[in-house]
Amino acid sequence: MAQLYFYYSAMNAGKSTALLQSSYNYNERGMRTLIFTAEIDNRYAHSKVTSRIGLSADARVFGEETDIGSVITHEHQQAPVHCVLIDECQFLTKAQAEQLCYIVDDIDIPVLCYGLRTDFKGELFSGSHYLLAWADKLVELKTICHCGRKASRVLRYDGQGHVMSDGAQIDIGGNEKYVSVCRKHYSEAMRTVMATQCHS
């Protein structure tokens, strides 16, 4: 029986590397995979999933209006699809998460989703919200804070190197803009920001 998996973490935990390895494992056995990534993430080449260690693979892109269920169903009719892998799945809409449930339950294709659980304010992304609620398997991919504790939060920095406590939920960036930290150091950074704002 196929299942819906949600592999979640803070930034820089190797999500894309894990996705590419999973796809490779299927391909090595002669099985076909479909890889999707969010069109909003323009850090690397368009229509590719690229990991920080240099691995990459071609991918289809999805936006808010993409009917992922129809795309997968059509591809499966052309040639059997053995696994669907979604990178940056935090950007999925509720409707797209429902479509992935349909692919698993009715078409019997396993779906592996990889993404962030929360944003820089500690709030759930839309896609993460519904995957946490509906996925059959939840798997945390761990990374560490500079102190050695598990990193579960993300700090966003502005162009001057200052921690941000407000702003749009989505602002694409990498190590120059985001740092994964533990809950303790996230809270300390937020308290410092608030104190600075009170004195300015």
Tab-separated table of C-alpha atoms in Angstrom:
chain	number	residue	atom	x	y	z
A	1	MET	CA	0.000	0.000	0.000
A	2	ALA	CA	1.346	3.413	-0.974
A	3	GLN	CA	1.770	6.066	1.703
A	4	LEU	CA	2.176	9.826	1.963
A	5	TYR	CA	5.423	10.833	3.676
A	6	PHE	CA	6.398	14.241	5.033
A	7	TYR	CA	10.120	14.694	5.660
A	8	TYR	CA	10.480	18.012	7.494
A	9	SER	CA	13.248	20.020	9.119
A	10	ALA	CA	14.780	23.418	9.615
A	11	MET	CA	16.998	24.731	6.815
A	12	ASN	CA	20.233	23.004	5.802
A	13	ALA	CA	19.284	19.547	7.053
A	14	GLY	CA	19.866	17.860	3.695
A	15	LYS	CA	16.257	17.614	2.503
A	16	SER	CA	17.080	17.956	-1.192
A	17	THR	CA	19.986	15.520	-0.867
A	18	ALA	CA	17.670	12.960	0.755
A	19	LEU	CA	15.074	13.464	-2.008
A	20	LEU	CA	17.663	12.970	-4.747
A	21	GLN	CA	18.995	9.843	-3.047
A	22	SER	CA	15.488	8.391	-2.799
A	23	SER	CA	14.844	9.077	-6.477
A	24	TYR	CA	18.184	7.511	-7.407
A	25	ASN	CA	17.335	4.382	-5.431
A	26	TYR	CA	14.097	3.948	-7.407
A	27	ASN	CA	15.769	4.696	-10.743
A	28	GLU	CA	18.578	2.236	-10.022
A	29	ARG	CA	15.964	-0.508	-9.845
A	30	GLY	CA	14.427	0.504	-13.162
A	31	MET	CA	11.525	2.355	-11.544
A	32	ARG	CA	10.248	5.711	-12.748
A	33	THR	CA	9.997	8.743	-10.467
A	34	LEU	CA	8.463	12.181	-10.896
A	35	ILE	CA	10.151	15.064	-9.083
A	36	PHE	CA	8.433	18.384	-8.425
A	37	THR	CA	9.785	21.616	-6.968
A	38	ALA	CA	8.253	25.014	-6.270
A	39	GLU	CA	8.526	27.527	-9.096
A	40	ILE	CA	8.892	30.296	-6.504
A	41	ASP	CA	12.285	28.934	-5.404
A	42	ASN	CA	14.622	30.504	-7.958
A	43	ARG	CA	17.933	30.045	-6.123
A	44	TYR	CA	19.157	27.420	-8.603
A	45	ALA	CA	18.407	26.449	-12.180
A	46	HIS	CA	14.744	26.443	-13.182
A	47	SER	CA	13.120	22.991	-13.299
A	48	LYS	CA	15.821	21.357	-11.192
A	49	VAL	CA	16.203	20.140	-7.633
A	50	THR	CA	19.713	21.029	-6.499
A	51	SER	CA	21.329	20.110	-3.197
A	52	ARG	CA	23.995	22.135	-1.410
A	53	ILE	CA	26.533	19.341	-1.974
A	54	GLY	CA	26.176	19.650	-5.742
A	55	LEU	CA	23.717	16.896	-6.672
A	56	SER	CA	20.825	17.787	-8.976
A	57	ALA	CA	18.018	16.293	-11.046
A	58	ASP	CA	15.438	17.569	-13.493
A	59	ALA	CA	12.070	18.431	-11.980
A	60	ARG	CA	8.653	19.724	-12.873
A	61	VAL	CA	7.666	22.982	-11.201
A	62	PHE	CA	4.452	23.710	-9.354
A	63	GLY	CA	2.785	27.002	-8.546
A	64	GLU	CA	-0.386	27.816	-6.655
A	65	GLU	CA	-2.556	27.004	-9.670
A	66	THR	CA	-0.865	23.739	-10.649
A	67	ASP	CA	-3.128	20.695	-10.570
A	68	ILE	CA	-0.468	18.262	-9.393
A	69	GLY	CA	-2.934	15.404	-9.247
A	70	SER	CA	-3.803	15.751	-12.925
A	71	VAL	CA	-0.149	16.050	-13.960
A	72	ILE	CA	0.792	12.880	-12.075
A	73	THR	CA	-2.265	10.966	-13.323
A	74	HIS	CA	-1.500	11.929	-16.945
A	75	GLU	CA	2.153	10.909	-16.601
A	76	HIS	CA	1.162	7.606	-15.014
A	77	GLN	CA	-1.133	6.873	-17.963
A	78	GLN	CA	1.778	7.444	-20.356
A	79	ALA	CA	4.195	5.220	-18.413
A	80	PRO	CA	3.956	3.790	-14.888
A	81	VAL	CA	5.120	6.142	-12.132
A	82	HIS	CA	6.519	4.309	-9.122
A	83	CYS	CA	7.137	7.266	-6.796
A	84	VAL	CA	6.432	11.004	-6.656
A	85	LEU	CA	8.875	13.282	-4.820
A	86	ILE	CA	8.048	16.876	-3.882
A	87	ASP	CA	10.786	19.361	-2.939
A	88	GLU	CA	9.938	22.608	-1.112
A	89	CYS	CA	6.575	21.085	-0.194
A	90	GLN	CA	5.892	23.829	2.354
A	91	PHE	CA	4.666	25.861	-0.630
A	92	LEU	CA	1.885	23.407	-1.505
A	93	THR	CA	-1.679	24.647	-1.194
A	94	LYS	CA	-4.396	22.785	0.697
A	95	ALA	CA	-5.894	21.659	-2.629
A	96	GLN	CA	-2.536	20.286	-3.787
A	97	ALA	CA	-2.060	18.400	-0.523
A	98	GLU	CA	-5.507	16.877	-1.101
A	99	GLN	CA	-4.469	15.915	-4.639
A	100	LEU	CA	-1.416	14.107	-3.281
A	101	CYS	CA	-3.647	12.179	-0.878
A	102	TYR	CA	-5.717	11.101	-3.889
A	103	ILE	CA	-2.584	9.955	-5.745
A	104	VAL	CA	-1.593	7.806	-2.766
A	105	ASP	CA	-5.035	6.426	-1.911
A	106	ASP	CA	-6.641	6.006	-5.333
A	107	ILE	CA	-3.726	5.609	-7.754
A	108	ASP	CA	-1.544	3.748	-5.208
A	109	ILE	CA	1.640	5.735	-5.878
A	110	PRO	CA	3.827	6.617	-2.865
A	111	VAL	CA	4.453	10.352	-2.436
A	112	LEU	CA	7.517	11.646	-0.573
A	113	CYS	CA	7.346	15.322	0.431
A	114	TYR	CA	10.369	17.271	1.665
A	115	GLY	CA	10.183	20.747	3.173
A	116	LEU	CA	10.293	23.168	6.044
A	117	ARG	CA	7.859	22.828	8.912
A	118	THR	CA	7.834	26.473	10.056
A	119	ASP	CA	8.832	29.910	8.837
A	120	PHE	CA	11.145	32.448	10.498
A	121	LYS	CA	8.348	33.450	12.887
A	122	GLY	CA	7.840	29.860	14.005
A	123	GLU	CA	4.518	29.660	12.140
A	124	LEU	CA	3.501	26.725	9.942
A	125	PHE	CA	3.588	27.066	6.172
A	126	SER	CA	0.340	26.104	4.416
A	127	GLY	CA	1.709	22.959	2.828
A	128	SER	CA	3.373	21.866	6.055
A	129	HIS	CA	0.132	22.433	7.982
A	130	TYR	CA	-1.831	19.988	5.860
A	131	LEU	CA	0.962	17.454	5.476
A	132	LEU	CA	1.403	17.325	9.244
A	133	ALA	CA	-2.320	16.675	9.510
A	134	TRP	CA	-2.718	14.171	6.680
A	135	ALA	CA	0.583	12.375	6.018
A	136	ASP	CA	0.830	8.687	6.864
A	137	LYS	CA	4.430	9.021	7.999
A	138	LEU	CA	6.155	12.053	9.553
A	139	VAL	CA	9.949	11.978	9.515
A	140	GLU	CA	12.128	14.706	11.023
A	141	LEU	CA	15.451	15.343	9.298
A	142	LYS	CA	17.704	16.855	11.926
A	143	THR	CA	20.293	19.585	11.732
A	144	ILE	CA	22.121	21.314	14.567
A	145	CYS	CA	22.409	24.788	16.049
A	146	HIS	CA	25.830	26.378	16.558
A	147	CYS	CA	25.584	25.273	20.208
A	148	GLY	CA	25.181	21.606	19.292
A	149	ARG	CA	21.478	21.301	20.145
A	150	LYS	CA	18.926	20.226	17.563
A	151	ALA	CA	17.976	23.170	15.347
A	152	SER	CA	14.204	23.504	15.078
A	153	ARG	CA	13.809	27.203	14.238
A	154	VAL	CA	15.073	29.549	11.539
A	155	LEU	CA	16.346	33.105	11.948
A	156	ARG	CA	15.986	35.512	9.019
A	157	TYR	CA	18.557	38.267	8.557
A	158	ASP	CA	18.250	41.515	6.627
A	159	GLY	CA	20.905	42.913	4.294
A	160	GLN	CA	22.777	44.481	7.215
A	161	GLY	CA	23.051	41.274	9.197
A	162	HIS	CA	20.264	42.098	11.667
A	163	VAL	CA	17.773	39.467	12.820
A	164	MET	CA	14.258	40.146	11.529
A	165	SER	CA	11.121	39.574	13.581
A	166	ASP	CA	8.602	40.697	10.953
A	167	GLY	CA	8.049	40.569	7.215
A	168	ALA	CA	6.433	38.480	4.504
A	169	GLN	CA	6.320	34.760	5.207
A	170	ILE	CA	7.991	33.877	1.924
A	171	ASP	CA	11.346	35.428	1.048
A	172	ILE	CA	13.527	33.031	-0.900
A	173	GLY	CA	17.136	32.834	0.199
A	174	GLY	CA	19.941	30.650	1.431
A	175	ASN	CA	22.731	30.856	3.974
A	176	GLU	CA	23.108	34.589	3.407
A	177	LYS	CA	19.604	35.164	4.740
A	178	TYR	CA	18.663	32.244	6.998
A	179	VAL	CA	20.328	30.392	9.874
A	180	SER	CA	18.913	27.340	11.629
A	181	VAL	CA	19.081	27.485	15.433
A	182	CYS	CA	17.675	25.725	18.489
A	183	ARG	CA	14.609	27.027	20.301
A	184	LYS	CA	16.731	28.609	23.053
A	185	HIS	CA	18.879	30.671	20.704
A	186	TYR	CA	15.869	31.604	18.601
A	187	SER	CA	14.124	32.965	21.717
A	188	GLU	CA	17.246	34.846	22.795
A	189	ALA	CA	17.566	36.435	19.355
A	190	MET	CA	13.899	37.484	19.366
A	191	ARG	CA	14.242	39.025	22.835
A	192	THR	CA	17.246	41.018	21.628
A	193	VAL	CA	15.291	42.257	18.614
A	194	MET	CA	12.364	43.302	20.781
A	195	ALA	CA	14.633	45.097	23.267
A	196	THR	CA	16.347	46.967	20.431
A	197	GLN	CA	13.003	48.037	18.989
A	198	CYS	CA	11.834	49.279	22.412
A	199	HIS	CA	14.911	51.509	22.758
A	200	SER	CA	14.802	52.916	19.240
